[in-house]
Short mmCIF file of C-alpha atoms and ligand atoms in Angstrom, two decimals:
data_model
loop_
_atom_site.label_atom_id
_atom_site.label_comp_id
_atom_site.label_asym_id
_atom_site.label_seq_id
_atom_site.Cartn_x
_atom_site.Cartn_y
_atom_site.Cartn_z
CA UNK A 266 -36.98 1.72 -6.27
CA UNK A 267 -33.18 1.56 -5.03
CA UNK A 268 -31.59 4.32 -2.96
CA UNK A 269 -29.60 5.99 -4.98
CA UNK A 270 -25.51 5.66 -4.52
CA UNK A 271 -23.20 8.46 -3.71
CA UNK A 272 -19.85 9.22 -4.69
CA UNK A 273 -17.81 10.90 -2.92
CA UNK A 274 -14.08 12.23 -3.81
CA UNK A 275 -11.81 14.89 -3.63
CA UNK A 276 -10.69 14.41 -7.58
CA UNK A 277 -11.35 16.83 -10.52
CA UNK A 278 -14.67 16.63 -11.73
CA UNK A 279 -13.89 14.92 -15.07
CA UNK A 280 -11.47 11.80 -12.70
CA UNK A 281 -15.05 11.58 -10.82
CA UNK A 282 -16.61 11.09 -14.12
CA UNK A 283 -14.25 8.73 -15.56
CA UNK A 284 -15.06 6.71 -12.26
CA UNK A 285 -18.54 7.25 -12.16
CA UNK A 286 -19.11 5.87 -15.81
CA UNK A 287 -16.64 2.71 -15.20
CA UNK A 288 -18.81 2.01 -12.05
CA UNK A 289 -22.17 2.44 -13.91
CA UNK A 290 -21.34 0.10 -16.42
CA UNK A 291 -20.15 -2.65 -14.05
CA UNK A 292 -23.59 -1.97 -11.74
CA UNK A 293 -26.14 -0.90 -14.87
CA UNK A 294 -29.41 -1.98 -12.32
CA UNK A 295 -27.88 0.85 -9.68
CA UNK A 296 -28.23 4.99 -9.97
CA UNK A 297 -24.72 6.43 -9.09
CA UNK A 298 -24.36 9.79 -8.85
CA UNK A 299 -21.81 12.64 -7.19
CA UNK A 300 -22.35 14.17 -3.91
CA UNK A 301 -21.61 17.34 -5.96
CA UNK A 302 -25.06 16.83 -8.27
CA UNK A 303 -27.26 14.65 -6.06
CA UNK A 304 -30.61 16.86 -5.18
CA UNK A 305 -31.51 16.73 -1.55
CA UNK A 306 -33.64 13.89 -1.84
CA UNK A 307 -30.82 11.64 -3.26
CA UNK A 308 -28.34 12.88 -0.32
CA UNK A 309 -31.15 11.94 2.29
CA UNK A 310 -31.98 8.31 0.42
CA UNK A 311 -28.45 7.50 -0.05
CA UNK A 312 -27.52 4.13 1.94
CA UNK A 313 -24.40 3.46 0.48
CA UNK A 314 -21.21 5.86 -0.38
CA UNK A 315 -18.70 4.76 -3.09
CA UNK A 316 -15.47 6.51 -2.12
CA UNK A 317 -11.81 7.74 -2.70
CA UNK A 318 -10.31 10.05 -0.40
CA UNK A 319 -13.47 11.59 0.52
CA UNK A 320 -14.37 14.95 2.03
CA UNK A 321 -15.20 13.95 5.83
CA UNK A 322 -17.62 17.01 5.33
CA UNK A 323 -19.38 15.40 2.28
CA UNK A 324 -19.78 11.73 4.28
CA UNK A 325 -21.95 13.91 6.81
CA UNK A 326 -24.24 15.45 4.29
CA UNK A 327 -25.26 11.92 3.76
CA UNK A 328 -27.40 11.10 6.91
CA UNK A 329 -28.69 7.66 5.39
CA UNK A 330 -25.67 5.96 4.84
CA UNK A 331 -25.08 2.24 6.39
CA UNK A 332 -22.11 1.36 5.43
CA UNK A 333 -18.98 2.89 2.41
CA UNK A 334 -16.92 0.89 -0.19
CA UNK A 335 -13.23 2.75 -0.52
CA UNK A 336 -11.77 2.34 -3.78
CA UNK A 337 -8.78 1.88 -1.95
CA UNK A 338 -6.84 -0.77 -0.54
CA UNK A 339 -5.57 1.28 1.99
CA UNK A 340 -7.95 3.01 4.48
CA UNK A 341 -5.54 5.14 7.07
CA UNK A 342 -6.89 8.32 6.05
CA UNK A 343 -10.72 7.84 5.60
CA UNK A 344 -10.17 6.00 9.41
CA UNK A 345 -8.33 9.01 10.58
CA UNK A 346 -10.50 11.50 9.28
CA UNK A 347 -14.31 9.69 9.91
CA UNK A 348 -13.49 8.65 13.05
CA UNK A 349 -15.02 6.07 15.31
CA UNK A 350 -18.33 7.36 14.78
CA UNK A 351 -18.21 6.68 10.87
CA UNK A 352 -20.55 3.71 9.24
CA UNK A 353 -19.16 0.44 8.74
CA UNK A 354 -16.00 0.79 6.38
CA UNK A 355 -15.10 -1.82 3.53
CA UNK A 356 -11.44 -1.14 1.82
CA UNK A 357 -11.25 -2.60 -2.07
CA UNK A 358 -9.57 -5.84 -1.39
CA UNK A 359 -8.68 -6.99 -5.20
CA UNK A 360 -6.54 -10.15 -6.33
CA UNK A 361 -5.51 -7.57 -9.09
CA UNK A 362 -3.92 -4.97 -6.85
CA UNK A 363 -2.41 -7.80 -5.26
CA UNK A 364 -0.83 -9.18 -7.86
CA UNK A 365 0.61 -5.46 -9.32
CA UNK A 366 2.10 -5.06 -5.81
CA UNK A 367 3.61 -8.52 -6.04
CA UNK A 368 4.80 -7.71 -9.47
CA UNK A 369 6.41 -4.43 -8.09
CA UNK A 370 7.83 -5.96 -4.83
CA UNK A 371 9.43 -8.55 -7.30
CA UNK A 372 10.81 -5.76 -9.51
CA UNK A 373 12.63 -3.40 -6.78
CA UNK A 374 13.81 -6.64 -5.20
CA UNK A 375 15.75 -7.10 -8.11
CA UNK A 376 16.73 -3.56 -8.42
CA UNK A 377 18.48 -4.20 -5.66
CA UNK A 378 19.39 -7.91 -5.71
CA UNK A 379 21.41 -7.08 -9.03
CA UNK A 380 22.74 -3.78 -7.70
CA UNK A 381 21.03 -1.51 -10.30
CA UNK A 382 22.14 1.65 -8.19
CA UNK A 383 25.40 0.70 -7.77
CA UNK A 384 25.92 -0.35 -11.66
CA UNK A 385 24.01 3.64 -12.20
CA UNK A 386 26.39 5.05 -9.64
CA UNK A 387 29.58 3.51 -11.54
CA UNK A 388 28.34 4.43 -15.17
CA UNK A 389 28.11 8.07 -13.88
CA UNK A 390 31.71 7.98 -12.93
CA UNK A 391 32.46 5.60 -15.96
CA UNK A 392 33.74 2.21 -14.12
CA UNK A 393 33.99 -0.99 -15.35
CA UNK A 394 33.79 -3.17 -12.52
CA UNK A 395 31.37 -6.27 -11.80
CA UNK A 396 29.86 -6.74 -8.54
CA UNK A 397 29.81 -10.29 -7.20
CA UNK A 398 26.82 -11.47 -7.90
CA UNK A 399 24.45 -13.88 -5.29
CA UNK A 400 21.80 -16.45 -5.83
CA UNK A 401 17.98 -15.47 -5.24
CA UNK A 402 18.39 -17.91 -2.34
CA UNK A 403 21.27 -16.50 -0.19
CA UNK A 404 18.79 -13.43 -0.52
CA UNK A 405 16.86 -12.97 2.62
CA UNK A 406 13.59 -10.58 2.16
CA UNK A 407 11.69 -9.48 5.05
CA UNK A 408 7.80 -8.32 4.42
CA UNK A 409 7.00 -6.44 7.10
CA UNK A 410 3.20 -7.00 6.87
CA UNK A 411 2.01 -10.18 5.86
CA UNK A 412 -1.98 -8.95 4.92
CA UNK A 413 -3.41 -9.60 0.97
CA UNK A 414 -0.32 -7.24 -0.39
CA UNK A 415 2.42 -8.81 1.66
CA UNK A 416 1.07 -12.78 0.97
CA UNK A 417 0.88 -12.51 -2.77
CA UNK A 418 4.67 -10.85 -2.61
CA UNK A 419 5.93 -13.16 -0.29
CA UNK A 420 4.78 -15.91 -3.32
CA UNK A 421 6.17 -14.08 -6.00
CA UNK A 422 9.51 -13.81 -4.20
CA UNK A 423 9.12 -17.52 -3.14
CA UNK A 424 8.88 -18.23 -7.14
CA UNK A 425 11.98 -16.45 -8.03
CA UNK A 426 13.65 -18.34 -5.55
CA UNK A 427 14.62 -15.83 -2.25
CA UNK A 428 14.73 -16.91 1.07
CA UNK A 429 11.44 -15.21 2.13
CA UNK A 430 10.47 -13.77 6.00
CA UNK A 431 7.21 -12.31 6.75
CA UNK A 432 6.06 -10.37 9.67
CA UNK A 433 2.53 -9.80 11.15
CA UNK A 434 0.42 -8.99 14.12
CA UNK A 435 -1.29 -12.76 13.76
CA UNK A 436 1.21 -15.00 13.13
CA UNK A 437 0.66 -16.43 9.90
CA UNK A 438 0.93 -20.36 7.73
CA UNK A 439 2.76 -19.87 4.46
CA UNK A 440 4.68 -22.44 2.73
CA UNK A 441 8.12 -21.78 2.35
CA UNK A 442 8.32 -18.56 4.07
CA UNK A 443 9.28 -18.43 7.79
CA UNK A 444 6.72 -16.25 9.63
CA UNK A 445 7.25 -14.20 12.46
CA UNK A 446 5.15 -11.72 14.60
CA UNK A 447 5.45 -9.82 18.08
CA UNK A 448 8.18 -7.54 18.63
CA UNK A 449 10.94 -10.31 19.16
CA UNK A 450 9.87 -11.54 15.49
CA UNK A 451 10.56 -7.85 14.04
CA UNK A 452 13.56 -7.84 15.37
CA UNK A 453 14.75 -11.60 14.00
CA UNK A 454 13.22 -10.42 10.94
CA UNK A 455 15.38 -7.28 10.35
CA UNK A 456 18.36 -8.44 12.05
CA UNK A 457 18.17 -11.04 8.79
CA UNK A 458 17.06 -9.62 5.97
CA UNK A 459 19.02 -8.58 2.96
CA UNK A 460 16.19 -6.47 1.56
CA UNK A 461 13.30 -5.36 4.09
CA UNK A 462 9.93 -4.36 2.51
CA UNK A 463 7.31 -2.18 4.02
CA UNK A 464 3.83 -3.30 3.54
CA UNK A 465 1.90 -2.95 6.75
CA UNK A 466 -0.88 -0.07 7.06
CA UNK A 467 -0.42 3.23 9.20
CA UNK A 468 -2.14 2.51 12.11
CA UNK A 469 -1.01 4.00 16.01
CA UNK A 470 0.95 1.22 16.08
CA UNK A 471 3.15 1.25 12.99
CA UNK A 472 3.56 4.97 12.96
CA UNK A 473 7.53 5.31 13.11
CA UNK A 474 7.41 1.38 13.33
CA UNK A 475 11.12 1.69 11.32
CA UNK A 476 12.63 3.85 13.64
CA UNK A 477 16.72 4.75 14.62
CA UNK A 478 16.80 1.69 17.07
CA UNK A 479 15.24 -1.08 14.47
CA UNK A 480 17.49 0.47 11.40
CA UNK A 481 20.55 0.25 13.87
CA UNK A 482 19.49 -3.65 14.10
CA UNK A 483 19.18 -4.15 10.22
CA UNK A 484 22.10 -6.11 8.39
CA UNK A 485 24.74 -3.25 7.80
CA UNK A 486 24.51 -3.18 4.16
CA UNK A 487 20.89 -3.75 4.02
CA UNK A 488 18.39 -2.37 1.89
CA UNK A 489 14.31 -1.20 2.43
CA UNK A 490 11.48 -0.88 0.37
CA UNK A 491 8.28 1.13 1.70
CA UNK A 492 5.54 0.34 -0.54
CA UNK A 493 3.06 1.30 2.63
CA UNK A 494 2.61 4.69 3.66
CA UNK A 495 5.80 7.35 4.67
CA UNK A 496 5.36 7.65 7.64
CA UNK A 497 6.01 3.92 9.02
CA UNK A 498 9.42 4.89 8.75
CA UNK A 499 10.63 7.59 10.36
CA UNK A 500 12.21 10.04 7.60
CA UNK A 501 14.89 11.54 9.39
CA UNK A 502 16.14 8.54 11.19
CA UNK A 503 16.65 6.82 7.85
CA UNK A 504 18.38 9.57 6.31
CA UNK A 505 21.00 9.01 8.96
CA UNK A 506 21.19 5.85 8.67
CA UNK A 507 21.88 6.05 4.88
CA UNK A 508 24.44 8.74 5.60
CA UNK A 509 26.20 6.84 8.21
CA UNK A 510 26.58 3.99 5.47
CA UNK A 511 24.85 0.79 7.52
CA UNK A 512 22.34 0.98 4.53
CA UNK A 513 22.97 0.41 1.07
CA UNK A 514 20.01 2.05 -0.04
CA UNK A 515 16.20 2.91 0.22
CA UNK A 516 13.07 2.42 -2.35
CA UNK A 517 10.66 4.92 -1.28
CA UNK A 518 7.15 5.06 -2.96
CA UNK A 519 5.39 6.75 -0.17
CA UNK A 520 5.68 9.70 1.67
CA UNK A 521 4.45 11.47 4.96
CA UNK A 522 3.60 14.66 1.87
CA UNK A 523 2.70 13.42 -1.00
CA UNK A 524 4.01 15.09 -3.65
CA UNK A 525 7.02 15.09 -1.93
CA UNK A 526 8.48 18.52 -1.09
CA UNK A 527 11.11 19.65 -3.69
CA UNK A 528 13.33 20.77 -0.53
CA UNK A 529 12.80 17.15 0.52
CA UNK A 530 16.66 15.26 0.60
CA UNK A 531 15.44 12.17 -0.34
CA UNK A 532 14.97 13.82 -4.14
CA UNK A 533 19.09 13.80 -4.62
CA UNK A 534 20.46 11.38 -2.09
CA UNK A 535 22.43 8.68 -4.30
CA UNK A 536 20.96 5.73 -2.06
CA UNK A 537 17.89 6.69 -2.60
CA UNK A 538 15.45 5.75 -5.49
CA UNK A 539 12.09 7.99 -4.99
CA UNK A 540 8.91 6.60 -7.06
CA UNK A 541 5.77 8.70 -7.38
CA UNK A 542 3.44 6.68 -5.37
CA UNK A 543 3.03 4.01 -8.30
CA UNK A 544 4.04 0.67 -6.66
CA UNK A 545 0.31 -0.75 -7.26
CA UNK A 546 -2.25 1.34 -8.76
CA UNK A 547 -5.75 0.75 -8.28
CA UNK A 548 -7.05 -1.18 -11.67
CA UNK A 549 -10.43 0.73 -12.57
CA UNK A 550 -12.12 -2.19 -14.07
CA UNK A 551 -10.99 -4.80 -11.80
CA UNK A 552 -12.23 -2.27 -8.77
CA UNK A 553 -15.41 -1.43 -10.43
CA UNK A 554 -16.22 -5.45 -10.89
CA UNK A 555 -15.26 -6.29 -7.14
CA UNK A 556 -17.23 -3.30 -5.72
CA UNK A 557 -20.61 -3.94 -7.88
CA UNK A 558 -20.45 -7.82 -6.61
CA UNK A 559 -20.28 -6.43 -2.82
CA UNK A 560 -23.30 -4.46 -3.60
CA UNK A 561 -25.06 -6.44 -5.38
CA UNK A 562 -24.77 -9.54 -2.57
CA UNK A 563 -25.61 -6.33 0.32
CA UNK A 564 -28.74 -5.44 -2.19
CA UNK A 565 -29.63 -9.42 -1.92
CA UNK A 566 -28.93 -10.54 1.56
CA UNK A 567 -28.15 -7.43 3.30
CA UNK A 568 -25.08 -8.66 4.66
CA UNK A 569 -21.25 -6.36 4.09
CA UNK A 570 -18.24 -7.68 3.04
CA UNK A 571 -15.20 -7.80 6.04
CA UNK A 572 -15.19 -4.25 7.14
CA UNK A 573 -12.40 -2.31 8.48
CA UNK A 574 -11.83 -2.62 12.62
CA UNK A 575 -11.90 0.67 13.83
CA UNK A 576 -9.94 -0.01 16.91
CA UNK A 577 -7.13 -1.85 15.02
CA UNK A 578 -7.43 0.94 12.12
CA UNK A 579 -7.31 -1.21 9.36
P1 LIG B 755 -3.89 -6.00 4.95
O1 LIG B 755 -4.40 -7.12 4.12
O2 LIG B 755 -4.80 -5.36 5.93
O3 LIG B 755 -2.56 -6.50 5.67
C1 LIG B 755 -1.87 -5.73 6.60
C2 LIG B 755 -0.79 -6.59 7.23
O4 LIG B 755 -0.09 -5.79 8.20
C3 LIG B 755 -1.36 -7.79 7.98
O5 LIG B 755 -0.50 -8.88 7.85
C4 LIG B 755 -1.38 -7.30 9.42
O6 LIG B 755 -1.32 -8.32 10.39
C5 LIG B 755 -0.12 -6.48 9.45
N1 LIG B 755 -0.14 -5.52 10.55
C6 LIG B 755 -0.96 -4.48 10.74
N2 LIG B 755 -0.69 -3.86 11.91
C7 LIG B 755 0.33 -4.54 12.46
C8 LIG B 755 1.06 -4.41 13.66
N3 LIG B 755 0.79 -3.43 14.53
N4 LIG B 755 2.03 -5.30 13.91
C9 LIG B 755 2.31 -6.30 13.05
N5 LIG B 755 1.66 -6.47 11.88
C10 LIG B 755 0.69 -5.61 11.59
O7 LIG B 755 -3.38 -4.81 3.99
P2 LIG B 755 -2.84 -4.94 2.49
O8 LIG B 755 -3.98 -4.97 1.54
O9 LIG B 755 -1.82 -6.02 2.43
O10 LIG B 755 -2.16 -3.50 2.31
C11 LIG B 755 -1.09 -3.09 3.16
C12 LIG B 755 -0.82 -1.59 2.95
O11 LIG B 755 -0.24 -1.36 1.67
C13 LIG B 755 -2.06 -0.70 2.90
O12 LIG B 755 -2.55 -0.42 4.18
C14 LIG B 755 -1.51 0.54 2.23
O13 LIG B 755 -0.94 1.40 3.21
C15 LIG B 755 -0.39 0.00 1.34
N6 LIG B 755 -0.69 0.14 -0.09
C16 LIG B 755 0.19 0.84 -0.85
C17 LIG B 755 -0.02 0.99 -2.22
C18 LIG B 755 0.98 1.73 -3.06
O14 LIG B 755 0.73 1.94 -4.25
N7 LIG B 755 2.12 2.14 -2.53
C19 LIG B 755 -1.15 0.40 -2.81
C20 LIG B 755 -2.05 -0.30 -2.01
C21 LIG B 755 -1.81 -0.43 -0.65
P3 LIG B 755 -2.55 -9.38 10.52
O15 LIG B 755 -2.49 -10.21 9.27
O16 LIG B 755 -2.25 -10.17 11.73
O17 LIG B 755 -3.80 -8.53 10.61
#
């Protein structure tokens, strides 16, 4: 007989069961169950966790485990809150989620490539006036973070014809984008961009990454999108930065508190659009399918998919 598998969330019981049952059909051979019903037994036998934004108190009633799929692409918290000590991690790393962040990256890029807040801005004070418009390719956009999310954007953007940069620790090969890493790349890359976008993971490093000193070096006139976690850009320092005028105008998904505060300035500030966290939703089937493969292969050979590098936290 299999171990049985555990999941493990913070959600309301009937999201886990909504989960649960998507997983079970996509993995009928397997026996998943919630940490909150599993007997002792199943806690002890348990070699596997299935997870999304789990307890860190829950992973250690599970002594057995060797390794834990997240159902999410991005693993800052679980790396945070496990810890070093924590079993092998693998993030969900789906061409689906991809291609809904590509879609989104695409759709705020045009946002603000055809000055959609500035057109709001003018209806609220009822002017007629056209803003010149420019070709996709005298467009520069800047991915900062050039991983599964950033390559499939920088594609899409490719497509629709934008001069395309791309930032990342490795320096990257992509065809028709110029690629850039180190610190000296950053800086080429937001001294040129027209619209930056976020879309590296919150690690040590890229804490505060877009701070006062690298918005000062953007285009004056520039715009960002943060489709990767809050706090890579440093709140307060962008505020300012808006206020002062250098930029247009800020997309913000994410948030260092998410919801974000009602006190929060963001909600009112005229250059800023604020999204709910809904740039690229996990797809439930699409998850479930990619997560019962990487079992079923561990079942078979024993072997994990790429796990998550503790040191570089992602
Ligand atoms: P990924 O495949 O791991 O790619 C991360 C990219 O960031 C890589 O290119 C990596 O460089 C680069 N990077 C990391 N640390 C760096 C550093 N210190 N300096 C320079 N580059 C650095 O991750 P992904 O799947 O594309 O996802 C990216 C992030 O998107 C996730 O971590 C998550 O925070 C966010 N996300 C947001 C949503 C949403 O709905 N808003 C949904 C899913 C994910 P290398 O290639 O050299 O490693």
């Amino acid at each position: 007989m299999t171990s049985p598998i555990a999941y493990v969330s913070r959600a309301a019981d009937d999201e886990e069961a909504t989960w649960i049952d998507t997983l079970a059909k996509a993995m009928p051979n397997e026996k998943i169950v919630s940490i909150r019903q599993m007997t002792d037994a199943e806690r002890q036998a348990a070699e596997v966790a299935i997870v999304a934004n789990p307890d860190p108190a829950d992973i250690a009633r599970l002594p057995g485990l060797t390794w834990i799929h997240s159902l999410w692409a991005g693993v800052e918290r679980i790396v945070s809150e496990l810890g070093p000590t924590a079993p092998p991690i693998v993030r969900l790393t789906d061409p689906e989620l991809a291609r809904v962040m590509g879609e989104a990256v695409l759709a705020w890029t045009y946002y603000l490539h055809r000055d959609m807040p500035a057109y709001r801005q003018q209806q609220q004070k009822k002017v007629w006036r056209d803003l010149e418009y420019r070709h996709p390719k005298d467009v520069t956009v800047g991915l900062v973070g050039l991983g599964l999310l950033g390559t499939e954007s920088a594609k899409r953007l490719r497509g629709a014809g934008f001069d395309v940069m791309g930032w990342s620790r490795s320096l990257k090969e992509l065809e028709g984008v110029a690629t850039l890493s180190g610190e000296d790349g950053l800086r080429e890359l937001l001294e040129k961009s027209d619209i930056v976008v976020c879309l590296v993971p919150l690690t040590s490093e890229t804490r505060g990454l877009i701070n006062a000193g690298r918005l000062q070096r953007m285009k004056a006139g520039a715009s960002i999108i943060n489709f990767a976690r809050g706090a890579v850009i440093v709140a307060d320092d962008l505020l300012a930065s808006l206020e002062s005028g250098h930029l247009a105008h800020a997309v913000l998904d994410v948030f260092e508190k998410e919801p974000l505060d009602e006190g929060s300035a963001f909600w009112s500030h005229p250059s800023v659009t604020v999204l709910p966290h809904i740039s690229a939703p996990t797809d439930r089937s699409s998850s479930a399918a990619i997560v019962a493969q990487n079992i079923r292969n561990w079942r078979r050979t024993g072997e994990l998919p790429t796990t998550v590098d503790m040191q570089k936290g992602y």
